[in-house]
Short mmCIF file of C-alpha atoms and ligand atoms in Angstrom, two decimals:
data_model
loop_
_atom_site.label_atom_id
_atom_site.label_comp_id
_atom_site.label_asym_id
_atom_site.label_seq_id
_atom_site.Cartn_x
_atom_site.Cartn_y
_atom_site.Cartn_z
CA UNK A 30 21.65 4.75 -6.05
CA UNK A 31 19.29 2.33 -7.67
CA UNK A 32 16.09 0.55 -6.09
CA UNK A 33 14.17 -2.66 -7.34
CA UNK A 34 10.44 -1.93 -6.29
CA UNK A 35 8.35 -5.16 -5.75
CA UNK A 36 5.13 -3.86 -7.59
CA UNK A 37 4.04 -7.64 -9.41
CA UNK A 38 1.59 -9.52 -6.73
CA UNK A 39 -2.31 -9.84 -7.55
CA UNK A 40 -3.14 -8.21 -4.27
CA UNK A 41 -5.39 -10.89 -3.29
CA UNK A 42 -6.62 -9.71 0.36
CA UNK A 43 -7.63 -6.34 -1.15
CA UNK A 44 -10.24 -7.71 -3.57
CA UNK A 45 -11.69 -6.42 -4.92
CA UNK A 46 -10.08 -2.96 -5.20
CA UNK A 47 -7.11 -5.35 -7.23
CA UNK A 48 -9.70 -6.86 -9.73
CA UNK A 49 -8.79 -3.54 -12.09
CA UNK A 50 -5.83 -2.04 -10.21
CA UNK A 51 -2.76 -3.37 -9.38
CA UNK A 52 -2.33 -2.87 -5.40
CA UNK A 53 0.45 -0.40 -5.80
CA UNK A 54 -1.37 1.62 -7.98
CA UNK A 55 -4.28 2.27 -5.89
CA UNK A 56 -5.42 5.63 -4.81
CA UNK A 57 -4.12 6.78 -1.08
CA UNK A 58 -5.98 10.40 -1.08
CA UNK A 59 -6.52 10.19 -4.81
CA UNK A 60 -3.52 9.84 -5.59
CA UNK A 61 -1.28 6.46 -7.17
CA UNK A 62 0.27 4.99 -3.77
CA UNK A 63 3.04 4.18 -6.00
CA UNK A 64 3.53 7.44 -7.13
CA UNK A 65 3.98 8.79 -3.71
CA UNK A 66 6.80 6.14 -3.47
CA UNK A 67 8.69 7.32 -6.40
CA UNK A 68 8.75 10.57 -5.02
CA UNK A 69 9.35 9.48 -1.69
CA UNK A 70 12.16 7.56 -3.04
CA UNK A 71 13.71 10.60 -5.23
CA UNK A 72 13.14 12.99 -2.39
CA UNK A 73 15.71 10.56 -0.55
CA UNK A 74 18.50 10.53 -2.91
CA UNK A 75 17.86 7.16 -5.37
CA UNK A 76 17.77 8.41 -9.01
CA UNK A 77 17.02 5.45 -10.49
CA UNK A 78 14.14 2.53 -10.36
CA UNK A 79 13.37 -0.71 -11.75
CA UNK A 80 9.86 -1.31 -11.46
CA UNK A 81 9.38 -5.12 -11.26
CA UNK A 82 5.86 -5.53 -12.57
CA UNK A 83 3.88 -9.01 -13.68
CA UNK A 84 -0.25 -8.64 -12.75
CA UNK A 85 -2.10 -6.04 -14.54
CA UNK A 86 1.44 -5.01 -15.92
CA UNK A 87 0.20 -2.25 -18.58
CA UNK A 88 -1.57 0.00 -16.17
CA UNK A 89 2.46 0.93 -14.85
CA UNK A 90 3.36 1.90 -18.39
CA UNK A 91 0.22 3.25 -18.94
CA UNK A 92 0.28 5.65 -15.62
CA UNK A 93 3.65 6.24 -15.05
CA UNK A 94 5.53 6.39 -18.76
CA UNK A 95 9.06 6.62 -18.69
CA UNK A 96 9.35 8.58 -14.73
CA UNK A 97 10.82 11.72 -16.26
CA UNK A 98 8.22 13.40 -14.60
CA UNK A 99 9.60 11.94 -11.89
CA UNK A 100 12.86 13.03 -11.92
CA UNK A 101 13.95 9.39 -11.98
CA UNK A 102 15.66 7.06 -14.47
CA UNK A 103 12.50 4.34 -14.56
CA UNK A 104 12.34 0.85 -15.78
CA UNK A 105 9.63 -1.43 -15.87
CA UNK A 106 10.33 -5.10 -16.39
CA UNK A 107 7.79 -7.25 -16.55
CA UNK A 108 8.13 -11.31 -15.54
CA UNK A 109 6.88 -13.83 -18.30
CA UNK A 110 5.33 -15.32 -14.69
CA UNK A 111 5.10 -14.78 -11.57
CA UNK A 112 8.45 -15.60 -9.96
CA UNK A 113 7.83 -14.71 -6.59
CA UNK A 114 9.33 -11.64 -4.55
CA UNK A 115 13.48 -12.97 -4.94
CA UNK A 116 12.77 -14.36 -7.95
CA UNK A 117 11.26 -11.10 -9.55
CA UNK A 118 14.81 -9.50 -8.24
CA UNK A 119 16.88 -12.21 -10.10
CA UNK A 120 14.66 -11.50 -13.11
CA UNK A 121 16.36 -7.89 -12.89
CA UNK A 122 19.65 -9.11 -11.95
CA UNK A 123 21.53 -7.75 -14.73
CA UNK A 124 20.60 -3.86 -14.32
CA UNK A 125 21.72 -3.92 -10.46
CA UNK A 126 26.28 -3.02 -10.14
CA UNK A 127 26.20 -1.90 -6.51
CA UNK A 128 24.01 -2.22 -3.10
CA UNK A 129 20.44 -1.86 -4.34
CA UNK A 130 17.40 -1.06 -2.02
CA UNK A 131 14.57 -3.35 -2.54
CA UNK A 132 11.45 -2.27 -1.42
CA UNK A 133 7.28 -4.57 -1.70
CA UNK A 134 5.38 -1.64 -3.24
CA UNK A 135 2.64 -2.06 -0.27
CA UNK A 136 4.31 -0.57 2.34
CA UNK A 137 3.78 3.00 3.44
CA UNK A 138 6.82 4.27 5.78
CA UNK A 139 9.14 7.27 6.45
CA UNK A 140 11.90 5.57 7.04
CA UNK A 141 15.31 7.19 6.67
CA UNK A 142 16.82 5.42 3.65
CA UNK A 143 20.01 7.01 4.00
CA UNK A 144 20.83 6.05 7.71
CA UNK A 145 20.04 2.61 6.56
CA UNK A 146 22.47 2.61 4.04
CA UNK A 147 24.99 4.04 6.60
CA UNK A 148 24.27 1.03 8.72
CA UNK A 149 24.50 -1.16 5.89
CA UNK A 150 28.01 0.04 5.14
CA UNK A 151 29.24 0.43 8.76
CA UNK A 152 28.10 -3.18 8.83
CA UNK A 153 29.85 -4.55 6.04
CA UNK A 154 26.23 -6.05 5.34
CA UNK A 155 25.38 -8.15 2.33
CA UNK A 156 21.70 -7.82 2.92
CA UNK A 157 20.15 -5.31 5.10
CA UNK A 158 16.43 -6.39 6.31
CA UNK A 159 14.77 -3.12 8.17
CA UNK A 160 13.04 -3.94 11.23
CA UNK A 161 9.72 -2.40 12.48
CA UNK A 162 8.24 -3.22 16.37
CA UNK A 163 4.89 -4.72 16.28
CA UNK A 164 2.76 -5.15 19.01
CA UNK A 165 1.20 -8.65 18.70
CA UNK A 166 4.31 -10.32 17.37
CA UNK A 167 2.55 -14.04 16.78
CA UNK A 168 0.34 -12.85 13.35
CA UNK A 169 3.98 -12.07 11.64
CA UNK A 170 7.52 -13.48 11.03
CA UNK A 171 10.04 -12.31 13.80
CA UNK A 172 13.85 -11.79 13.20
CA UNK A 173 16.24 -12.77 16.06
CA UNK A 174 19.17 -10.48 16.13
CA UNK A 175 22.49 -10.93 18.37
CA UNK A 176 23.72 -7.95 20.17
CA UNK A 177 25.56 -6.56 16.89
CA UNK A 178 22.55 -6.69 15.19
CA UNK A 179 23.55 -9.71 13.22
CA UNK A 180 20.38 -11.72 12.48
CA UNK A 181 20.40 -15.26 13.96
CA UNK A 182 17.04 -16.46 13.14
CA UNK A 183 13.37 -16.31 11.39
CA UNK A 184 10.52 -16.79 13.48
CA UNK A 185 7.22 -17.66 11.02
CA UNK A 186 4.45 -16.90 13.19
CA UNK A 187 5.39 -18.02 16.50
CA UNK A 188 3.53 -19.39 19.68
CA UNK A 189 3.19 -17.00 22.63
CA UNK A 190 5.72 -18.77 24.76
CA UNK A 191 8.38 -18.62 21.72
CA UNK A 192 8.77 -15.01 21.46
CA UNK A 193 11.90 -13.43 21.92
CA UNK A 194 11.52 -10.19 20.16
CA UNK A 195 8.42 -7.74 18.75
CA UNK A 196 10.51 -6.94 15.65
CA UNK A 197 9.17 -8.10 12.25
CA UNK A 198 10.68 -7.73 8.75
CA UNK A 199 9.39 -4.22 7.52
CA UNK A 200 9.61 -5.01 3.68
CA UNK A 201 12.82 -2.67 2.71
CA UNK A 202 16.54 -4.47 1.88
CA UNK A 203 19.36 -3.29 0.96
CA UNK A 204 21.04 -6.07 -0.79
CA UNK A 205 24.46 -6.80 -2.52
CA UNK A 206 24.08 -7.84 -6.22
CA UNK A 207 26.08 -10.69 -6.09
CA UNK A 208 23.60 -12.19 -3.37
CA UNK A 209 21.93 -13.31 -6.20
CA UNK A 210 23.74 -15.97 -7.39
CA UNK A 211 21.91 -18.17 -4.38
CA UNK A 212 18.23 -17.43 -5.90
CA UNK A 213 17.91 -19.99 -8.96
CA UNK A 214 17.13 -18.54 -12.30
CA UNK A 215 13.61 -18.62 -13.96
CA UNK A 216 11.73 -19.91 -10.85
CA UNK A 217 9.63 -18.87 -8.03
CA UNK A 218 11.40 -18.05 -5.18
CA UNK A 219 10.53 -16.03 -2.00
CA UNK A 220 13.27 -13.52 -0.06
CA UNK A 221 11.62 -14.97 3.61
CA UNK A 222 11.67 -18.84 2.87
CA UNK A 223 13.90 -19.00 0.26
CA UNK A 224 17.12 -16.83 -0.06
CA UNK A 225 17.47 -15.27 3.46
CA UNK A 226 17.60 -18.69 5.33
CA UNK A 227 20.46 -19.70 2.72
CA UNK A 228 21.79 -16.65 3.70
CA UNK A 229 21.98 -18.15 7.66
CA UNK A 230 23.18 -21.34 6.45
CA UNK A 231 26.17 -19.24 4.23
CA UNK A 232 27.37 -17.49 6.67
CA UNK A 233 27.43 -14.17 4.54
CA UNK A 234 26.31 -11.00 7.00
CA UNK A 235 23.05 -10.42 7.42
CA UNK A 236 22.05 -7.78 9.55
CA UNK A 237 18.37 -6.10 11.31
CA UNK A 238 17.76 -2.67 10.82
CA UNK A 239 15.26 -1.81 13.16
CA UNK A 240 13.33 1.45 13.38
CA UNK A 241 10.21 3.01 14.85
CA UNK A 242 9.69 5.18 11.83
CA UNK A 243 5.97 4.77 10.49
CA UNK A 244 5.22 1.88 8.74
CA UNK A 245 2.05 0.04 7.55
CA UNK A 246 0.93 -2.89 4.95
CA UNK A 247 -1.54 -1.37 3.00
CA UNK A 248 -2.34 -4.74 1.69
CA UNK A 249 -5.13 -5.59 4.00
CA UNK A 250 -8.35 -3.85 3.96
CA UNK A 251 -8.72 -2.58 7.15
CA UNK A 252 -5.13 -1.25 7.20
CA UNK A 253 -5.65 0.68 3.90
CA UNK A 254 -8.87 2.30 5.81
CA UNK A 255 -6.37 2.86 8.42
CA UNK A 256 -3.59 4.38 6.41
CA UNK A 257 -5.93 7.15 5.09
CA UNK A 258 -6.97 8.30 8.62
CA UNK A 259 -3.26 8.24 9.58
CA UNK A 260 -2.41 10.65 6.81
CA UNK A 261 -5.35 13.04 7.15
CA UNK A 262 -4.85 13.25 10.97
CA UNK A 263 -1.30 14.07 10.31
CA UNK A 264 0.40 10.91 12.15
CA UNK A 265 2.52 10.32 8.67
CA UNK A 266 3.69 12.88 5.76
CA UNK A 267 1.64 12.34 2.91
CA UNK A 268 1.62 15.08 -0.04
CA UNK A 269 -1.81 15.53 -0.88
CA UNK A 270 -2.93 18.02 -3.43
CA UNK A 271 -6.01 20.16 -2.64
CA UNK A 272 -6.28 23.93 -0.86
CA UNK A 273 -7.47 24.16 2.71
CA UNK A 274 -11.11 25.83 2.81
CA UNK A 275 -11.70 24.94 6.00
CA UNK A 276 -10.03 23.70 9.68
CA UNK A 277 -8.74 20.51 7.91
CA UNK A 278 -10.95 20.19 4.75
CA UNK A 279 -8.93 20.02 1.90
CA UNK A 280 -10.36 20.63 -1.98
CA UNK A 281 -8.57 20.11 -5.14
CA UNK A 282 -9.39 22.48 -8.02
CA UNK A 283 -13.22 23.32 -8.50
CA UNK A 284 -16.17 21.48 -6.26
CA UNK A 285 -19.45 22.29 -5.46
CA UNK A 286 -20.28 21.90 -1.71
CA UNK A 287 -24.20 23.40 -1.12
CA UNK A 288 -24.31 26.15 2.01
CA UNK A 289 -26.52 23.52 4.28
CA UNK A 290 -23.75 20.80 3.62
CA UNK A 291 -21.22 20.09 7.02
CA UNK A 292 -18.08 18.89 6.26
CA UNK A 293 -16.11 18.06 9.17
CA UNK A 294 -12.58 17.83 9.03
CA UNK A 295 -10.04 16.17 8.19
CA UNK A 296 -11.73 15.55 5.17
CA UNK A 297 -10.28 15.58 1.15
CA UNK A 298 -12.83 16.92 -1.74
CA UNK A 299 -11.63 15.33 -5.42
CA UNK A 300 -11.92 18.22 -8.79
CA UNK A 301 -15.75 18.34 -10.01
CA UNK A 302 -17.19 16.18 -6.61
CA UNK A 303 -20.45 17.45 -5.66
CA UNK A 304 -21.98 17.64 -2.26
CA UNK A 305 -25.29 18.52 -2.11
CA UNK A 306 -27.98 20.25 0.35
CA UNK A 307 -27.70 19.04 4.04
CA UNK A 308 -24.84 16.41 3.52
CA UNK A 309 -22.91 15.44 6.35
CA UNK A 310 -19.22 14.55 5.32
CA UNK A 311 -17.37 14.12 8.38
CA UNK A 312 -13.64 12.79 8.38
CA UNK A 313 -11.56 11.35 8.18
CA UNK A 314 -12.99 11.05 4.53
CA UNK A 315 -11.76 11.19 1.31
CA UNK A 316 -13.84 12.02 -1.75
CA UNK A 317 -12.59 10.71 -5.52
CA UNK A 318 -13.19 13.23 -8.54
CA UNK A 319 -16.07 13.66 -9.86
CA UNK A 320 -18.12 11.75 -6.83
CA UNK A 321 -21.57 12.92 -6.12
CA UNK A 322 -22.88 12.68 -2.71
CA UNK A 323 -27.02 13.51 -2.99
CA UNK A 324 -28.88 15.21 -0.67
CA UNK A 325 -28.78 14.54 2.99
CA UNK A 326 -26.25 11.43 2.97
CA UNK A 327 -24.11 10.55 5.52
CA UNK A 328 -20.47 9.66 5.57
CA UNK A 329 -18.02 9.20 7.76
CA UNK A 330 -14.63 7.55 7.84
CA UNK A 331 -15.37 7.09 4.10
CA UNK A 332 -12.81 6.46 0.81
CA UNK A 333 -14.51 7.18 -1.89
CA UNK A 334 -12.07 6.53 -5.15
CA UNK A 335 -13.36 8.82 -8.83
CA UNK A 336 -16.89 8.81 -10.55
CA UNK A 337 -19.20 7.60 -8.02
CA UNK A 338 -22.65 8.73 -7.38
CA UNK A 339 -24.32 8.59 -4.42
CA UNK A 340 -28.37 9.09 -4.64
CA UNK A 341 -30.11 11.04 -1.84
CA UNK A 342 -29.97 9.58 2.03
CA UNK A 343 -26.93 7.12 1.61
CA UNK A 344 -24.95 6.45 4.56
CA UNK A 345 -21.65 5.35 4.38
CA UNK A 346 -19.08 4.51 7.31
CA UNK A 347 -15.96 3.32 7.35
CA UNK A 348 -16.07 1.75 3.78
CA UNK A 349 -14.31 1.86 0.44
CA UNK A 350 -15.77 2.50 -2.90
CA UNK A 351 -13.97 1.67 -5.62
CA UNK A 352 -14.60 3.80 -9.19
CA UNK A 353 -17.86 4.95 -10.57
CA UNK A 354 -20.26 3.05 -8.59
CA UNK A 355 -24.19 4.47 -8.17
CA UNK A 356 -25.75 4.34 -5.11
CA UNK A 357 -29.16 4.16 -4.66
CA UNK A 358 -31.55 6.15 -2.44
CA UNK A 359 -31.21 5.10 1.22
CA UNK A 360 -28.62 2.92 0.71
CA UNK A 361 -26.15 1.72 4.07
CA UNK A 362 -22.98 0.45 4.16
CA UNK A 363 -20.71 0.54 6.77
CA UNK A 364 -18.27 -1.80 8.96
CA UNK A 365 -15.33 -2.31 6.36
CA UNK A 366 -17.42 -3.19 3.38
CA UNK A 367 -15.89 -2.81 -0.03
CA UNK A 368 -17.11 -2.39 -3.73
CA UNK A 369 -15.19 -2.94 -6.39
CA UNK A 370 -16.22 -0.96 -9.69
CA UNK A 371 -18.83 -0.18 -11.98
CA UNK A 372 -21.26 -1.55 -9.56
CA UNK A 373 -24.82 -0.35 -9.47
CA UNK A 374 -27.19 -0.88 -6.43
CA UNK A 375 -30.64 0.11 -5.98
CA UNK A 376 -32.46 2.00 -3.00
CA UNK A 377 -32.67 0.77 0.65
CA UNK A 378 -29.89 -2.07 0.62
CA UNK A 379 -27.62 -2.38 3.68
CA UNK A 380 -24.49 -3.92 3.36
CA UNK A 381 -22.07 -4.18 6.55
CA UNK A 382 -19.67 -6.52 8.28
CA UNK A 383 -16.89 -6.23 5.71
CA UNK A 384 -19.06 -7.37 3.03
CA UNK A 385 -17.30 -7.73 -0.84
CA UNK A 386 -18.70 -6.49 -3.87
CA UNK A 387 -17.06 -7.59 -7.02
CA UNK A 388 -16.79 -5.09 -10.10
CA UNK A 389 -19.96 -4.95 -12.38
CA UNK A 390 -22.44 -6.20 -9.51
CA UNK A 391 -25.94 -5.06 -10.39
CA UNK A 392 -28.17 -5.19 -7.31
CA UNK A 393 -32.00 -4.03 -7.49
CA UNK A 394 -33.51 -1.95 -4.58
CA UNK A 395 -33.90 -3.70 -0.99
CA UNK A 396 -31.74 -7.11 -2.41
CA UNK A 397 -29.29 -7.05 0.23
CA UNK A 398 -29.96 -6.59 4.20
CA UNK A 399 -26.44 -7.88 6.16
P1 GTP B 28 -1.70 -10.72 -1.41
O1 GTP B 28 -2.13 -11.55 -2.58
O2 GTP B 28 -2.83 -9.99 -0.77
O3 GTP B 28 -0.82 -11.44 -0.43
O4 GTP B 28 -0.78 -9.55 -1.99
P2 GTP B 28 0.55 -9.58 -2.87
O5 GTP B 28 0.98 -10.94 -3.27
O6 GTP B 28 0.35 -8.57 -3.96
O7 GTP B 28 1.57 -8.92 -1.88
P3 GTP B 28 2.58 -9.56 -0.84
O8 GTP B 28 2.43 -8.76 0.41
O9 GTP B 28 2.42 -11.01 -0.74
O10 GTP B 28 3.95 -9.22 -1.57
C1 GTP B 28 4.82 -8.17 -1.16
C2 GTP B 28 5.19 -7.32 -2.37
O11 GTP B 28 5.82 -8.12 -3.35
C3 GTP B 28 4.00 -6.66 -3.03
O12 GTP B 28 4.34 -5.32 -3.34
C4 GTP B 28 3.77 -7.48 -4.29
O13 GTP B 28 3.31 -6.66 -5.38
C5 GTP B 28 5.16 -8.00 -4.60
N1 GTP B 28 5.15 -9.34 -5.19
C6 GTP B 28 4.63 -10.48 -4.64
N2 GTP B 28 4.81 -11.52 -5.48
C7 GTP B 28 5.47 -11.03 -6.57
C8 GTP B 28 5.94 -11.62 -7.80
O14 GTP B 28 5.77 -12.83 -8.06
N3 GTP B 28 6.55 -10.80 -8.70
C9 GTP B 28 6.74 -9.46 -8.45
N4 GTP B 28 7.34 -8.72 -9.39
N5 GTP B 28 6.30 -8.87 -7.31
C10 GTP B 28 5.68 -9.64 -6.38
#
């Protein structure tokens, strides 16, 4: 069984942990999101994977080579441009002979690939759209389904008093090659506004999968935040690596955590991180390899991605770092802030409210205070 993953967007809304990584490629518990999908995907009986890449193309062939280590037949194809997320199928058009899944390589779920395929069949489908229940339907686009599960109609969206349904398009397909010949060749061109309402006006069967498996956008800062409490709480299988030393503290091969440190579960300690005397880590956190957190910090609800070094006193909730950043002496940032890379700020800033740092920003000690 084959699979096209979507992996080719810039990842705007998650700048900027994007500006060096391509969104699929991002860390969820130190680890490649992408290469828990591969895995995922293996694990559920598709052997092999085209890989449709386009922004920051190189770090997939760089990171992933040619999936043997995957157990997986792997191709990546990259787009001379962006073409958009049917478009970037159509682009792979010619490796696809039978019902392909077709997956955006930002969405974390469990769902059971092979009773969708079932359904597809049973169905006689030629494109299979799962389904997830959502519970403020008018920030998404709703499908309308008749009683066979046939879908009638896309809802972009909608007001309050036009909702019919709390089921949104979940970002997996299972399409029929010759679909394709509707999407026009060499041009951008979306699945939601562009092939599936040809596919209503066509009259070929399209059909709702729905499903309360887990499911989450990790596109969206807040929601990759999110995503890493689910997982450490347990709420969704995630294989992490990392030995339990404690109730629900994880650490992967050799760190150095002082005797006066807490650590407070669930919480996930990189190789080589360093925690140092009377540190309070409490979870859900995750700690990147090679981080140092200096004496007597403070974080909580923290991600924390390779390399970064945290100077004595820093206090950091429910924020993202991004690689090697060093932060100085008293530092606070908290309320969905994120920092890109390489970033270096000085003692006693305070950064909250969400706030963006962009890779390479040099800030001196008390420069920023909101
Ligand atoms: P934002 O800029 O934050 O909207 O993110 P995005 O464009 O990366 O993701 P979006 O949710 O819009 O797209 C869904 C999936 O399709 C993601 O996995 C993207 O990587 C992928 N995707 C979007 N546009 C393209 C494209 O032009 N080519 C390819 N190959 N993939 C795409």
């Amino acid at each position: 069984m084959k699979a096209v993953i979507l992996v080719g967007g810039q990842g705007t809304r998650l700048r900027p942990l994007t500006c060096n990584t391509p969104k699929p490629m991002i860390p969820l518990v130190n680890q490649p999101f992408i290469e828990w999908m591969l895995l995922r995907l293996r694990d559920q009986g598709i052997d092999e994977v085209i890989l449709a890449v386009q922004y920051l193309a190189n770090s997939f062939r760089h990171t992933l080579g040619d999936g043997s280590r995957f157990e997986l037949k792997l191709h990546i194809v990259e787009e001379p441009e962006p073409r958009g997320t049917a478009g970037a199928v159509k682009n792979v058009e010619h490796l696809l002979d039978g019902p392909t899944f077709v997956f955006n390589g930002d969405v974390m779920t469990d769902l059971d690939l092979q009773a969708m395929l079932v359904f597809h069949r049973e169905k006689q489908s030629k494109v299979t759209i799962s389904l997830t229940p959502v519970d403020d339907p008018t920030q998404f686009g709703l499908v309308e389904m008749d009683k066979d599960n046939r879908v009638q109609r896309f809802l972009e969206k909608p007001r309050a008093e036009d909702i019919t349904t709390n089921l949104v398009n979940a970002g997996t397909y299972i399409i029929e090659p010759d679909m394709f010949r509707y999407v026009p060749p060499n041009q951008f061109y979306m699945f939601e506004r562009g092939l599936f309402p040809v596919i209503l006006q066509t009259g070929d069967g399209m059909y709702g999968f729905p499903s309360r498996a887990y499911w989450t956008d990790i596109g969206k800062p807040q929601t990759y935040i999110d995503v890493h409490h689910d997982i450490l709480i347990g709420k969704v299988r995630y294989n992490f690596s990392g030995h339990q030393i404690a109730d629900r503290v994880w650490v992967d091969g050799e760190a150095v955590i002082h005797p006066t440190a807490q650590v407070v579960g669930p919480v996930v300690i990189g190789p080589g991180a360093v925690i140092e005397r009377g540190a309070r880590v409490i979870g859900p956190t995750v700690i990147g390899a090679g981080c140092h957190v200096g004496p007597e910090c403070s974080l909580e609800g923290a991600v924390l991605w390779e390399g970064n070094f945290l100077e004595e006193g820093v206090v950091l909730r429910n924020s993202v770092l991004g690689r090697n950043n060093h932060i100085g002496a008293r530092t606070q940032i908290s309320d969905g802030t994120i920092i890109g890379d390489d970033c270096s700020l000085g003692a006693e800033n305070r950064l909250e409210r969400g706030i963006r740092l962009w890779p390479n920003t040099k800030l001196g000690d008390k420069a920023i205070s909101f």
